[in-house]
Tab-separated table of C-alpha atoms in Angstrom:
chain	number	residue	atom	x	y	z
L	1026	MET	CA	159.419	124.069	134.852
L	1027	ILE	CA	159.157	126.107	131.735
L	1028	ASP	CA	156.217	125.286	129.500
L	1029	LEU	CA	157.202	123.577	126.215
L	1030	GLU	CA	154.872	125.837	124.314
L	1031	VAL	CA	156.694	128.849	125.685
L	1032	ILE	CA	160.046	127.378	124.666
L	1033	SER	CA	158.904	126.675	121.110
L	1034	LEU	CA	157.370	130.127	120.859
L	1035	GLY	CA	160.572	131.687	122.119
L	1036	SER	CA	162.583	129.668	119.594
L	1037	ALA	CA	160.324	130.735	116.748
L	1038	ILE	CA	160.649	134.399	117.691
L	1039	ALA	CA	164.425	134.057	118.029
L	1040	ALA	CA	164.545	132.463	114.573
L	1041	ILE	CA	162.541	135.341	113.092
L	1042	VAL	CA	164.783	137.930	114.711
L	1043	VAL	CA	167.928	136.153	113.529
L	1044	ASN	CA	166.584	136.005	109.972
L	1045	ILE	CA	165.644	139.656	109.957
L	1046	VAL	CA	169.008	140.681	111.366
L	1047	ALA	CA	170.750	138.485	108.774
L	1048	TYR	CA	168.640	140.012	105.994
L	1049	PHE	CA	169.464	143.593	106.903
L	1050	SER	CA	173.110	142.769	107.627
L	1051	ARG	CA	173.374	141.254	104.199
L	1052	SER	CA	171.856	144.391	102.620
L	1053	LEU	CA	174.332	146.541	104.524
L	1054	LEU	CA	177.267	144.332	103.473
L	1055	GLU	CA	176.120	144.471	99.864
L	1056	HIS	CA	175.925	148.248	100.008
L	1057	ARG	CA	179.460	148.429	101.420
L	1058	SER	CA	180.697	145.960	98.841
L	1059	ALA	CA	179.145	148.044	96.042
L	1060	ARG	CA	180.899	151.139	97.382
L	1061	LYS	CA	184.197	149.317	97.483
L	1062	LYS	CA	183.773	148.108	93.916
L	1063	LEU	CA	182.858	151.625	92.835
L	1064	GLU	CA	186.165	152.842	94.218
L	1065	SER	CA	187.928	150.486	91.848
L	1066	THR	CA	186.083	152.004	88.862
L	1067	GLN	CA	187.067	155.572	89.587
L	1068	GLU	CA	186.904	158.139	86.838
L	1069	GLU	CA	190.693	158.210	86.433
L	1070	GLN	CA	190.954	154.479	85.810
L	1071	PHE	CA	187.958	154.673	83.517
L	1072	GLN	CA	189.589	157.415	81.445
L	1073	ILE	CA	192.840	155.425	81.260
L	1074	ALA	CA	190.919	152.423	79.968
L	1075	MET	CA	189.076	154.469	77.358
L	1076	GLN	CA	192.235	156.223	76.144
L	1077	SER	CA	193.826	152.846	75.627
L	1078	ASP	CA	194.184	151.089	72.268
L	1079	SER	CA	194.935	147.840	73.991
L	1080	LEU	CA	192.526	144.917	73.889
L	1081	GLU	CA	193.955	143.704	77.167
L	1082	THR	CA	193.470	147.027	78.969
L	1083	LEU	CA	189.884	147.445	77.800
L	1084	GLY	CA	188.994	143.815	78.463
L	1085	SER	CA	190.609	143.696	81.874
L	1086	TYR	CA	188.798	146.885	82.914
L	1087	VAL	CA	185.553	145.075	82.166
L	1088	ASP	CA	186.638	141.950	84.049
L	1089	ASP	CA	188.298	143.577	87.057
L	1090	SER	CA	186.072	146.602	87.581
L	1091	ILE	CA	182.724	146.762	85.818
L	1092	GLY	CA	182.303	142.987	85.662
L	1093	LYS	CA	182.330	142.511	89.435
L	1094	PHE	CA	179.031	144.282	89.976
L	1095	GLN	CA	175.953	142.127	90.399
L	1096	LEU	CA	172.852	142.748	88.307
L	1097	SER	CA	170.977	143.697	91.473
L	1098	GLU	CA	173.612	146.370	92.248
L	1099	TYR	CA	173.370	147.626	88.660
L	1100	SER	CA	169.615	147.969	89.047
L	1101	ARG	CA	169.492	149.489	92.541
L	1102	ASN	CA	172.584	151.692	92.706
L	1103	LYS	CA	172.420	154.771	90.445
L	1104	THR	CA	176.163	155.393	90.563
L	1105	VAL	CA	176.974	151.823	89.558
L	1106	ARG	CA	174.439	151.988	86.776
L	1107	ARG	CA	175.762	155.273	85.445
L	1108	ARG	CA	179.346	153.989	85.413
L	1109	VAL	CA	178.455	150.729	83.662
L	1110	ASP	CA	176.200	152.425	81.080
L	1111	LEU	CA	178.835	155.047	80.370
L	1112	PHE	CA	181.541	152.454	79.804
L	1113	VAL	CA	179.335	150.270	77.601
L	1114	SER	CA	178.269	153.213	75.436
L	1115	LYS	CA	181.882	154.423	75.152
L	1116	LEU	CA	182.881	150.918	74.108
L	1117	GLU	CA	180.068	150.830	71.518
L	1118	GLU	CA	181.274	154.162	70.147
L	1119	PHE	CA	184.861	152.911	70.068
L	1120	LEU	CA	184.019	149.652	68.327
L	1121	GLY	CA	181.804	151.332	65.773
L	1122	SER	CA	178.378	150.581	64.324
L	1123	TYR	CA	177.393	147.626	62.124
L	1124	GLU	CA	177.421	150.031	59.178
L	1125	ASP	CA	181.108	150.653	59.828
L	1126	ILE	CA	181.940	146.942	59.726
L	1127	ALA	CA	180.071	145.875	56.590
L	1128	PRO	CA	182.965	144.480	54.489
L	1129	THR	CA	184.439	146.838	51.901
L	1130	PRO	CA	186.270	145.355	48.905
L	1131	SER	CA	189.983	145.998	48.750
L	1132	PRO	CA	191.017	148.627	46.206
L	1133	THR	CA	194.261	146.644	45.627
L	1134	PRO	CA	194.281	145.325	42.015
L	1135	GLU	CA	194.560	141.541	41.757
L	1136	SER	CA	197.872	141.918	39.961
L	1137	GLU	CA	199.322	143.363	43.158
L	1138	PRO	CA	198.880	140.828	45.916
L	1139	PRO	CA	199.659	142.040	49.426
L	1140	ASP	CA	203.236	141.641	50.594
L	1141	SER	CA	203.172	138.671	52.911
L	1142	SER	CA	206.911	138.135	53.045
L	1143	GLY	CA	206.931	139.590	56.535
L	1144	ILE	CA	209.522	142.131	55.443
L	1145	PHE	CA	208.416	145.684	55.866
L	1146	ILE	CA	209.490	147.761	52.902
L	1147	TYR	CA	208.153	151.030	54.140
L	1148	GLU	CA	210.922	153.403	54.920
L	1149	ASN	CA	211.030	155.655	57.935
L	1150	PRO	CA	207.533	155.296	59.262
L	1151	ASP	CA	206.788	158.006	61.797
L	1152	ALA	CA	206.395	157.229	65.494
L	1153	ASP	CA	202.677	156.428	65.245
L	1154	LEU	CA	203.060	154.085	62.295
L	1155	ARG	CA	206.148	152.521	63.825
L	1156	LEU	CA	204.024	151.670	66.871
L	1157	VAL	CA	201.497	149.984	64.577
L	1158	GLU	CA	204.298	148.126	62.834
L	1159	ASP	CA	205.728	146.887	66.150
L	1160	LYS	CA	202.357	145.595	67.234
L	1161	LEU	CA	201.844	143.787	63.916
L	1162	VAL	CA	205.284	142.195	64.201
L	1163	ASN	CA	204.463	141.048	67.750
L	1164	GLY	CA	201.220	139.466	66.609
L	1165	GLN	CA	199.062	142.008	68.450
L	1166	THR	CA	196.744	142.458	65.484
L	1167	TRP	CA	193.840	143.901	67.454
L	1168	ASP	CA	196.016	146.500	69.138
L	1169	ALA	CA	197.721	147.322	65.821
L	1170	LEU	CA	194.388	147.906	64.058
L	1171	ALA	CA	193.110	150.057	66.932
L	1172	SER	CA	196.283	152.170	66.828
L	1173	LEU	CA	196.142	152.385	63.026
L	1174	ARG	CA	192.575	153.599	63.053
L	1175	ARG	CA	193.357	156.201	65.715
L	1176	THR	CA	196.382	157.401	63.713
L	1177	ILE	CA	194.268	157.777	60.550
L	1178	GLU	CA	191.575	159.615	62.498
L	1179	VAL	CA	194.090	162.062	63.971
L	1180	ARG	CA	195.682	162.745	60.556
L	1181	LEU	CA	192.310	163.255	58.888
L	1182	ARG	CA	191.198	165.678	61.597
L	1183	LYS	CA	194.363	167.677	61.114
L	1184	PHE	CA	193.854	167.616	57.330
L	1185	ALA	CA	190.223	168.715	57.684
L	1186	GLU	CA	191.250	171.550	60.020
L	1187	MET	CA	193.827	172.733	57.506
L	1188	LYS	CA	191.186	172.754	54.782
L	1189	GLY	CA	188.802	174.711	56.991
L	1190	THR	CA	186.294	171.859	57.471
L	1191	LEU	CA	184.664	171.537	60.869
L	1192	VAL	CA	184.831	168.042	62.316
L	1193	SER	CA	183.130	167.191	65.623
L	1194	GLN	CA	184.972	165.265	68.339
L	1195	LYS	CA	182.502	162.411	68.111
L	1196	MET	CA	183.077	161.783	64.410
L	1197	SER	CA	184.669	158.465	63.566
L	1198	ALA	CA	187.425	158.072	60.963
L	1199	GLY	CA	184.894	156.652	58.491
L	1200	ARG	CA	182.576	159.654	58.912
L	1201	ILE	CA	185.456	162.100	58.467
L	1202	ILE	CA	186.402	160.391	55.174
L	1203	GLN	CA	182.782	160.697	54.000
L	1204	LEU	CA	182.677	164.380	54.943
L	1205	LEU	CA	185.965	165.196	53.189
L	1206	SER	CA	184.864	163.223	50.129
L	1207	ARG	CA	181.540	165.118	49.975
L	1208	ASN	CA	183.452	168.401	50.105
L	1209	LYS	CA	185.757	167.088	47.353
L	1210	LEU	CA	188.829	167.605	49.500
L	1211	LEU	CA	190.126	164.045	49.323
L	1212	PRO	CA	191.621	162.578	46.121
L	1213	SER	CA	189.760	159.444	45.060
L	1214	GLY	CA	192.735	157.078	45.436
L	1215	ILE	CA	193.443	158.197	48.999
L	1216	GLU	CA	189.749	158.035	49.849
L	1217	GLN	CA	189.354	154.440	48.618
L	1218	SER	CA	192.488	153.257	50.380
L	1219	LEU	CA	191.680	154.862	53.711
L	1220	LYS	CA	188.060	153.702	53.488
L	1221	TYR	CA	189.244	150.137	53.060
L	1222	VAL	CA	191.827	150.375	55.863
L	1223	VAL	CA	189.333	151.890	58.298
L	1224	ASN	CA	186.833	149.186	57.401
L	1225	VAL	CA	189.391	146.442	58.073
L	1226	ALA	CA	190.340	148.127	61.357
L	1227	ASN	CA	186.688	148.453	62.418
L	1228	ARG	CA	186.010	144.802	61.641
L	1229	GLY	CA	189.094	143.680	63.536
L	1230	ILE	CA	188.332	145.872	66.539
L	1231	HIS	CA	184.758	144.653	66.578
L	1232	GLY	CA	186.067	141.105	67.025
L	1233	GLU	CA	186.280	139.665	63.517
L	1234	ASP	CA	189.354	137.525	62.927
L	1235	ILE	CA	191.655	139.530	60.641
L	1236	SER	CA	194.520	137.523	59.158
L	1237	ASP	CA	198.120	138.730	59.272
L	1238	ASP	CA	198.065	139.172	55.469
L	1239	VAL	CA	195.048	141.436	55.540
L	1240	GLY	CA	196.507	143.356	58.506
L	1241	LEU	CA	199.741	143.822	56.637
L	1242	GLU	CA	197.941	144.905	53.485
L	1243	ALA	CA	195.932	147.444	55.486
L	1244	TYR	CA	199.068	148.826	57.118
L	1245	GLY	CA	200.835	149.163	53.776
L	1246	MET	CA	197.857	150.903	52.223
L	1247	ALA	CA	197.571	153.271	55.180
L	1248	TYR	CA	201.281	154.092	54.995
L	1249	LYS	CA	201.038	155.007	51.313
L	1250	ALA	CA	197.732	156.863	51.618
L	1251	LEU	CA	198.953	158.947	54.575
L	1252	ALA	CA	202.187	159.777	52.743
L	1253	GLU	CA	200.110	160.948	49.739
L	1254	LEU	CA	197.860	162.912	52.090
L	1255	GLU	CA	200.901	164.795	53.367
L	1256	LEU	CA	201.781	165.747	49.802
L	1257	VAL	CA	198.238	167.029	49.260
L	1258	GLU	CA	198.505	169.046	52.505
L	1259	ASP	CA	201.694	170.665	51.305
L	1260	HIS	CA	200.061	171.872	48.058
S	831	MET	CA	168.485	137.424	95.378
S	832	ILE	CA	169.993	137.467	91.899
S	833	GLU	CA	173.723	137.074	92.314
S	834	ILE	CA	174.689	137.063	88.650
S	835	THR	CA	177.541	139.458	87.993
S	836	ILE	CA	177.961	141.556	84.870
S	837	ARG	CA	181.023	139.436	84.042
S	838	GLU	CA	178.864	136.317	84.063
S	839	LEU	CA	176.380	138.054	81.790
S	840	ILE	CA	179.223	138.909	79.412
S	841	ASN	CA	180.381	135.265	79.523
S	842	LEU	CA	176.850	134.202	78.611
S	843	VAL	CA	176.799	136.613	75.668
S	844	SER	CA	180.291	135.816	74.365
S	845	SER	CA	179.780	132.041	74.641
S	846	GLN	CA	177.359	132.462	71.733
S	847	VAL	CA	174.709	130.375	73.468
S	848	SER	CA	171.343	130.628	71.709
S	849	SER	CA	168.722	132.989	73.143
S	850	PRO	CA	170.581	134.273	76.213
S	851	GLU	CA	167.576	136.481	77.013
S	852	VAL	CA	165.420	133.364	77.472
S	853	ARG	CA	167.946	131.895	79.887
S	854	LEU	CA	168.117	135.147	81.820
S	855	GLU	CA	164.334	135.222	82.035
S	856	LYS	CA	164.369	131.692	83.497
S	857	VAL	CA	166.834	132.718	86.224
S	858	PHE	CA	164.636	135.655	87.213
S	859	GLU	CA	161.532	133.457	87.161
S	860	TRP	CA	163.153	131.014	89.576
S	861	ALA	CA	164.284	133.814	91.877
S	862	HIS	CA	160.832	135.380	91.810
S	863	SER	CA	159.096	132.056	92.562
S	864	ARG	CA	161.459	131.356	95.464
S	865	ARG	CA	160.963	134.783	96.936
S	866	MET	CA	157.169	134.664	96.588
S	867	ALA	CA	157.019	131.199	98.181
S	868	LEU	CA	159.114	132.393	101.135
S	869	ALA	CA	157.092	135.608	101.533
S	870	LYS	CA	153.818	133.693	101.455
S	871	SER	CA	154.941	131.124	104.050
S	872	ILE	CA	156.190	133.855	106.407
S	873	LEU	CA	153.009	135.917	106.010
S	874	THR	CA	150.912	132.777	106.574
S	875	ALA	CA	152.847	132.027	109.781
S	876	SER	CA	152.360	135.631	110.891
S	877	ALA	CA	148.645	135.437	110.197
S	878	ALA	CA	148.469	132.184	112.159
S	879	PHE	CA	150.137	133.886	115.123
S	880	PHE	CA	147.742	136.833	114.977
S	881	VAL	CA	144.687	134.660	114.617
S	882	SER	CA	145.723	132.409	117.550
S	883	LEU	CA	146.346	135.399	119.801
S	884	ALA	CA	143.141	137.121	118.723
S	885	VAL	CA	141.065	133.993	119.332
S	886	ALA	CA	142.685	133.465	122.743
S	887	PHE	CA	142.034	137.093	123.733
S	888	LEU	CA	138.445	137.141	122.529
S	889	LYS	CA	137.658	133.905	124.308
S	890	GLY	CA	139.488	135.111	127.414
S	891	ASP	CA	141.343	131.821	127.115
S	892	THR	CA	144.827	132.849	128.215
S	893	PRO	CA	146.520	129.788	129.756
S	894	ALA	CA	147.274	130.007	133.429
S	895	GLY	CA	150.902	130.674	134.245
S	896	VAL	CA	151.610	132.417	130.973
S	897	SER	CA	152.747	135.890	131.844
S	898	THR	CA	151.744	139.005	129.925
S	899	TRP	CA	155.334	139.254	128.831
S	900	TRP	CA	155.057	136.122	126.654
S	901	VAL	CA	151.855	137.341	125.116
S	902	VAL	CA	153.501	140.641	124.208
S	903	ALA	CA	156.534	138.769	122.881
S	904	SER	CA	154.267	136.580	120.740
S	905	LEU	CA	152.502	139.621	119.382
S	906	PHE	CA	155.823	141.271	118.683
S	907	GLY	CA	157.012	138.122	116.930
S	908	ALA	CA	153.889	138.065	114.786
S	909	VAL	CA	154.447	141.694	113.808
S	910	LEU	CA	158.068	141.003	112.930
S	911	PHE	CA	157.002	138.042	110.805
S	912	ALA	CA	154.514	140.272	109.008
S	913	VAL	CA	157.066	143.044	108.430
S	914	PHE	CA	159.627	140.570	107.118
S	915	GLY	CA	157.080	138.913	104.857
S	916	LEU	CA	155.997	142.288	103.449
S	917	ALA	CA	159.627	143.305	102.910
S	918	LEU	CA	160.141	140.125	100.915
S	919	LEU	CA	157.055	140.922	98.843
S	920	VAL	CA	158.430	144.390	98.074
S	921	ARG	CA	161.782	142.838	97.098
S	922	ALA	CA	159.946	140.357	94.879
S	923	LYS	CA	158.303	143.296	93.124
S	924	GLN	CA	161.711	144.970	92.672
S	925	LEU	CA	162.820	141.896	90.764
S	926	HIS	CA	160.645	143.082	87.866
S	927	LYS	CA	162.673	146.273	87.612
S	928	SER	CA	165.938	144.321	87.961
S	929	TYR	CA	164.813	142.026	85.161
S	930	ILE	CA	164.001	144.908	82.787
S	931	ASP	CA	167.358	146.545	83.580
S	932	ALA	CA	169.197	143.244	83.086
S	933	VAL	CA	167.539	142.606	79.716
S	934	SER	CA	168.370	146.142	78.583
S	935	LEU	CA	172.008	145.652	79.595
S	936	LEU	CA	172.056	142.260	77.886
S	937	GLY	CA	170.926	143.909	74.649
S	938	SER	CA	173.807	146.397	74.790
S	939	LEU	CA	176.309	143.658	75.611
S	940	GLN	CA	175.115	141.462	72.751
S	941	ALA	CA	176.235	144.132	70.297
S	942	LEU	CA	179.710	143.878	71.855
S	943	ALA	CA	179.759	140.048	71.927
S	944	PRO	CA	182.400	139.622	69.179
S	945	PHE	CA	184.726	141.987	71.058
S	946	PHE	CA	184.328	140.074	74.320
S	947	ALA	CA	184.757	136.734	72.548
S	948	ARG	CA	187.951	138.062	70.995
S	949	TYR	CA	189.249	139.224	74.367
S	950	ARG	CA	188.508	135.841	75.954
S	951	GLU	CA	190.389	134.094	73.132
S	952	GLU	CA	193.395	136.371	73.596
S	953	ILE	CA	193.676	135.819	77.345
S	954	GLN	CA	193.332	132.074	76.913
S	955	GLN	CA	196.289	131.989	74.515
């Protein structure tokens, strides 16, 4: 007959071994899971998300890729950490600093209220502005403001290049306006309008609720300012 | 083990709850207390095993009929207990680093809170 003490000792040892095996199995499973999640955040998908002007694309990348990692994985796994930190800092750069979103008063005189009739009176907007218009019409205000800001940034870079002013890749639209203004390359009216539009766009992109009227006003101002900028380019 | 995901951290930040860093600290405190309690109980059990075996050996008090195999197995079990307990202690210490990293990430995410809140609103519509 087997001694009871021996049985209980054997049970205790078996329990220890089972726990240790479970502990290390869990660590191994976690490591595999982290690798699998990393595959879903590959560089290509990351670049697609960061090139996007869509709130849904950026947000869903966070939810479906970055968001799945646990805090323990973020802390222990260098690759996970690097990917998350890179995305967060890119997002911070994209959304802009608090300085960029401090409200700027509209340069529109009170005698000219923004056109809220819903009818766009701007003729032949180019492809970029038409895209902004379509998004505004479809109620995608965030996406419209992101596209509008990118369009302004691209046009200002081109303008700066034409005028022989060096602009770094990391410079935001607001910084480019400041630089051009300092070098007295931007007429005051265009500067004020674009400053206001970029400010509205930054605030909207950062998450502030921008009404349709204000979005429309910003679009109209950008349309006019960019048309005037083209005239300045031609001279 | 802290099983909070980054998505859950973002939810905490975008829900505009007051002092999310205090709540995060509480979660880590609980996890640390649990882990320390478990490590201590396992190390205590291991010590009890060692002490019992040592006393039995020194007294020459090995019970009749108990083979050497069981004594070795008991010793092995005690060592495993000790190793497991120490591993848990090391993991408990790693929680400090995880906490610092989590707080740092929380700080970065707080700056993006309005964006995340906006995104949540849009997908709920």
